[in-house]
Short mmCIF file of N, CA and C in Angstrom, two decimals:
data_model
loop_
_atom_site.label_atom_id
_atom_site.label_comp_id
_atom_site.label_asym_id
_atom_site.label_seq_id
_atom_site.Cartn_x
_atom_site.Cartn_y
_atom_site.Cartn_z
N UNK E 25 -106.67 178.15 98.87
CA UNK E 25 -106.99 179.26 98.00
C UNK E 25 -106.24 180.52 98.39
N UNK E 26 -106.10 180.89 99.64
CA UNK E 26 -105.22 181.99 100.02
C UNK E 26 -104.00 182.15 99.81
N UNK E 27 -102.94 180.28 99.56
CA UNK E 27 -101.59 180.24 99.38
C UNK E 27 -101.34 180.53 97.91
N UNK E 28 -100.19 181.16 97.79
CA UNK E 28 -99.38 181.26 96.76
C UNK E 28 -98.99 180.15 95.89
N UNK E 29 -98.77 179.33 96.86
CA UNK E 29 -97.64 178.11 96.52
C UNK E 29 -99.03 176.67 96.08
N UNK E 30 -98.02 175.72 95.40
CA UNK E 30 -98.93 174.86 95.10
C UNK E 30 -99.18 174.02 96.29
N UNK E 31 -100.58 173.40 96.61
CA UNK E 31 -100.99 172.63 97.52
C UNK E 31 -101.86 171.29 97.15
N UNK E 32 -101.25 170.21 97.92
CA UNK E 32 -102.27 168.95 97.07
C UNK E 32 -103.16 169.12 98.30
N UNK E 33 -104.48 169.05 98.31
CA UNK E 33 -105.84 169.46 99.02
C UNK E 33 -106.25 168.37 99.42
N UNK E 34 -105.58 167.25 98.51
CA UNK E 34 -106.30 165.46 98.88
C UNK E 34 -105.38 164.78 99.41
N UNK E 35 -104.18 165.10 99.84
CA UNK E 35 -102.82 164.69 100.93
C UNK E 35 -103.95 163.94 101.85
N UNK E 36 -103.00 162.10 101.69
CA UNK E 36 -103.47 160.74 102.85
C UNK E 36 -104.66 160.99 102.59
N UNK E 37 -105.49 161.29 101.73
CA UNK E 37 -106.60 160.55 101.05
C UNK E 37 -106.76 160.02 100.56
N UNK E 38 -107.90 158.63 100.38
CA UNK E 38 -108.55 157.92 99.79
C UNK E 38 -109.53 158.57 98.29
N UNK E 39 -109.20 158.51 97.16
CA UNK E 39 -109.89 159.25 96.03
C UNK E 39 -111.01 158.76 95.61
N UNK E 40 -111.83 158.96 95.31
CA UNK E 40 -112.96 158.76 94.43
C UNK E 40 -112.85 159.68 93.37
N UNK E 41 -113.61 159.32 92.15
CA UNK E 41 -113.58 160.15 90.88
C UNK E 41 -115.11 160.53 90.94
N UNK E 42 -115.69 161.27 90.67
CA UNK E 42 -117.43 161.44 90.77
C UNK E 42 -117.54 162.24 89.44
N UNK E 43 -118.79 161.19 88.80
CA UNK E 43 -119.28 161.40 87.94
C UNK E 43 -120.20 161.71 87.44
N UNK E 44 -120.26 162.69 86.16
CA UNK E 44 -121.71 163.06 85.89
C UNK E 44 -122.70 162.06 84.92
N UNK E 45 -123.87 162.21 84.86
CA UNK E 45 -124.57 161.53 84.50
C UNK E 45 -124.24 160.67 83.18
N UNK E 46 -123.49 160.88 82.20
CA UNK E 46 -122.87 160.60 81.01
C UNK E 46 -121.43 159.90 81.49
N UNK E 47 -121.30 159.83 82.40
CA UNK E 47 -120.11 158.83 83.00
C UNK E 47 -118.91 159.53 82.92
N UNK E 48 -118.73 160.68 82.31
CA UNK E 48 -117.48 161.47 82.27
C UNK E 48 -117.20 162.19 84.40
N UNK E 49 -115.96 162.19 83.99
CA UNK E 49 -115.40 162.64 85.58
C UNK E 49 -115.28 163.84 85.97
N UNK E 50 -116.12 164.37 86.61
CA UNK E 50 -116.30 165.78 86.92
C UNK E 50 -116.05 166.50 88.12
N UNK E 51 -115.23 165.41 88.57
CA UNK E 51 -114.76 166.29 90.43
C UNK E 51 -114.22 164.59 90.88
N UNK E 52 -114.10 165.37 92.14
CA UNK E 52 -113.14 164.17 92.99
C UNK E 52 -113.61 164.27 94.49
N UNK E 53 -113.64 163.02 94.79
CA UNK E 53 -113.63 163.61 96.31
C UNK E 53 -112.78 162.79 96.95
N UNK E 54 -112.32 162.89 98.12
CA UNK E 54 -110.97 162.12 99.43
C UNK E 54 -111.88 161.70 99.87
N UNK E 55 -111.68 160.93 101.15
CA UNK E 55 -111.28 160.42 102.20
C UNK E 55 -110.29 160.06 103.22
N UNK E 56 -110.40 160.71 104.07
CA UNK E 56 -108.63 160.93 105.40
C UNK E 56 -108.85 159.28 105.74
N UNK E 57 -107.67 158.75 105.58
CA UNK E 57 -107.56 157.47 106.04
C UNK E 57 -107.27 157.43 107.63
N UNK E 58 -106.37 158.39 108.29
CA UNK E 58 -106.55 158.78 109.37
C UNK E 58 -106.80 159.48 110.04
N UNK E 59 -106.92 160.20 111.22
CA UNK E 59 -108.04 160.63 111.93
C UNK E 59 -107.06 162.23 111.53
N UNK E 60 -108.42 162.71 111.78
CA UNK E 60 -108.05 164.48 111.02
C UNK E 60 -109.36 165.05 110.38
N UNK E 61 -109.54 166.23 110.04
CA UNK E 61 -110.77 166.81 109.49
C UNK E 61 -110.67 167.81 108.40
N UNK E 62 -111.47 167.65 107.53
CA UNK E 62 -112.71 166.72 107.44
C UNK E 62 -112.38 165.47 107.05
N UNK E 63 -113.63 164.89 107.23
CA UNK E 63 -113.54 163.41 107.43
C UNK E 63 -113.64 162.90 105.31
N UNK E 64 -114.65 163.75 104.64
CA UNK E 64 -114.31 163.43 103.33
C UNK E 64 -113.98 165.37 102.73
N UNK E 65 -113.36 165.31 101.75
CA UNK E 65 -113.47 166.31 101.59
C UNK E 65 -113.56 166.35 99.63
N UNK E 66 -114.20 167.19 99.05
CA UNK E 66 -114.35 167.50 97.35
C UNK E 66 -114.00 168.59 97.03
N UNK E 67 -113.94 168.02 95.36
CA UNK E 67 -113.66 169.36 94.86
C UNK E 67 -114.56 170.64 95.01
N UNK E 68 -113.74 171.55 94.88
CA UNK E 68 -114.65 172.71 94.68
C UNK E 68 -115.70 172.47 93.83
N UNK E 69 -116.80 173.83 94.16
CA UNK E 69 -117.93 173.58 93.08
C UNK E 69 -117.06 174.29 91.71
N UNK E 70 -117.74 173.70 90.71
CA UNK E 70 -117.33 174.35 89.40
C UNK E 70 -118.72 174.00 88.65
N UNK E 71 -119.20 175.12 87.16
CA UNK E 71 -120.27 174.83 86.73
C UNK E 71 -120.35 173.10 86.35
N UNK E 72 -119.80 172.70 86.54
CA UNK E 72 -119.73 171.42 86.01
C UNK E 72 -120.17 170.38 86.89
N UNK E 73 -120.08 170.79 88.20
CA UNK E 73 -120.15 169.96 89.56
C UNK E 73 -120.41 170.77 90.36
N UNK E 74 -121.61 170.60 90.65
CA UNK E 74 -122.08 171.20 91.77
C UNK E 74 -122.97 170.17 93.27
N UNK E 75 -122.12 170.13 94.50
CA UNK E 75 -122.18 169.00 94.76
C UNK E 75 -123.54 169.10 95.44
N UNK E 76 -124.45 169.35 95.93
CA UNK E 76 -125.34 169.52 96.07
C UNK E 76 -126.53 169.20 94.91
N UNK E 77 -126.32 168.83 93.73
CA UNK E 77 -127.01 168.54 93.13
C UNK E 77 -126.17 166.88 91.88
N UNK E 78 -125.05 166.33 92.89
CA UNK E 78 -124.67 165.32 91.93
C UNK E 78 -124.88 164.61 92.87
N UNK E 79 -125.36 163.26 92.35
CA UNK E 79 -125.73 161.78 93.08
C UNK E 79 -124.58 161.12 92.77
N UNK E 80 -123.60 160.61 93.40
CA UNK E 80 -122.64 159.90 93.69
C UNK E 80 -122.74 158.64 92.81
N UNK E 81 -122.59 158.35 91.98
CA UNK E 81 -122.33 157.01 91.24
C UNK E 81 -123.72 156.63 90.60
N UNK E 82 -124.56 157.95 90.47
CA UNK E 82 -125.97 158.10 89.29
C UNK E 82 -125.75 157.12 87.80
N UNK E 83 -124.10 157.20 87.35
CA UNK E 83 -124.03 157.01 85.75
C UNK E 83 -124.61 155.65 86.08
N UNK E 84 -123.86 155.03 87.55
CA UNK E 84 -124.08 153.29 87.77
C UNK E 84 -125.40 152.83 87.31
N UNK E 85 -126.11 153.71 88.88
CA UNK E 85 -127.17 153.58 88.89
C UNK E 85 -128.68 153.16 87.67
N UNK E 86 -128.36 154.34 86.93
CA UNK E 86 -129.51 154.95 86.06
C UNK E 86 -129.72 153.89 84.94
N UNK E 87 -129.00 152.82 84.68
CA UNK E 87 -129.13 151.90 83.60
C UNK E 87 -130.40 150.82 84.37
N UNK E 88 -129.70 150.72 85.94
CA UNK E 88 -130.52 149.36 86.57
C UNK E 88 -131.72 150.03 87.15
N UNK E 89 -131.86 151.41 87.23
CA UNK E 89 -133.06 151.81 87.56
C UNK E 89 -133.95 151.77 86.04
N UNK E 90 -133.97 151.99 85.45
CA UNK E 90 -134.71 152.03 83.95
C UNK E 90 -135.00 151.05 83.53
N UNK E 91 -134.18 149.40 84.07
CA UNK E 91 -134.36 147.59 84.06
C UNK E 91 -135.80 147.70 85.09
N UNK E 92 -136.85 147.02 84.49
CA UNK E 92 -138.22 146.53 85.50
C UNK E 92 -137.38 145.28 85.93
N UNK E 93 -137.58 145.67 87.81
CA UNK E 93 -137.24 144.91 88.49
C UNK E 93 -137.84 143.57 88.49
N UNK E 94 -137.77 142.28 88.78
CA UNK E 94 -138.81 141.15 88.52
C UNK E 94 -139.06 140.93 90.38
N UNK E 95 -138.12 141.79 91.05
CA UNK E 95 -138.07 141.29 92.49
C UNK E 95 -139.28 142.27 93.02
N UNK E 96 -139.26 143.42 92.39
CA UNK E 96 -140.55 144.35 92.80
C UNK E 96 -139.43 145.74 93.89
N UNK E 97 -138.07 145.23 94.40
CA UNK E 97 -137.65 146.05 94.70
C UNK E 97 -136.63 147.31 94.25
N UNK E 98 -136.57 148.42 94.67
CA UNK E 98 -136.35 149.34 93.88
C UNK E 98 -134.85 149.86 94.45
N UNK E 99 -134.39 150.61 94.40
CA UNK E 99 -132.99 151.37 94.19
C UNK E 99 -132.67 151.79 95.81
N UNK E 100 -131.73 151.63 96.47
CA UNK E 100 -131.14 152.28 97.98
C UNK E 100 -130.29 153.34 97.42
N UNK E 101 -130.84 154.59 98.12
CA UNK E 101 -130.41 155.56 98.06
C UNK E 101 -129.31 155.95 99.39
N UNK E 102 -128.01 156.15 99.33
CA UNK E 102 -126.90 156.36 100.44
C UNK E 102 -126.21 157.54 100.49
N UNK E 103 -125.61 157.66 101.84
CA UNK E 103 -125.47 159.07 101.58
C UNK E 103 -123.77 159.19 101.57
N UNK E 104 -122.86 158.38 101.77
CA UNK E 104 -121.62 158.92 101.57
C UNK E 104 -120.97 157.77 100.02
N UNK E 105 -119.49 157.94 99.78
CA UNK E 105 -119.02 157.25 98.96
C UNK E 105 -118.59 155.90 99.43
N UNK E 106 -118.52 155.93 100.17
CA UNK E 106 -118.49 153.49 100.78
C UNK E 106 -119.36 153.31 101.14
N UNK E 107 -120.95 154.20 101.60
CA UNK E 107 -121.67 153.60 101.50
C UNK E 107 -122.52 153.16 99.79
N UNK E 108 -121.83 153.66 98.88
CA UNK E 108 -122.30 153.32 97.62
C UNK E 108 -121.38 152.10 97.67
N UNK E 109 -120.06 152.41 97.75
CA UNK E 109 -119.00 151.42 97.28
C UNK E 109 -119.63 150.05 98.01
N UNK E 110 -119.94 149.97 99.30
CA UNK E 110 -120.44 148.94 100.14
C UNK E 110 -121.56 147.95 99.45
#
């Protein structure tokens, strides 16, 4: 934000697209494939994405949560992006 010049922010990252509830793509986040910090890093907040209030792969989710389970078990909640992908 301080440079002048253009900067790619997700350089030797791993991308994810993160989405809002309607499945449209509303930010991005990395992952450093090698060692360096931070370890994931996202987009800025914008009204659109605010990451503190988006659940990582919700659009997936929200169809099989709303299916009555027949197993009786319910939804794992995770906290980074491979642990969803996983």
């Amino acid at each position: 934000e301080e440079r002048k010049a253009t900067y790619d922010r997700f350089r030797s990252r791993l991308m994810f697209p993160i989405w809002d509830g309607k499945g449209r793509v509303i930010a991005f986040g990395g992952r450093i494939l090698k060692d360096g910090d931070p370890k994931y890093l996202n987009s800025p907040d914008t009204p659109t994405f605010i990451k503190g209030k988006t659940l990582y792969a919700y659009n997936f989710a929200l169809p099989m949560a709303r299916q009555k389970d027949e197993s009786g078990e319910g939804l794992i909640v995770v906290e980074g992006y491979m642990d969803v992908i996983a």
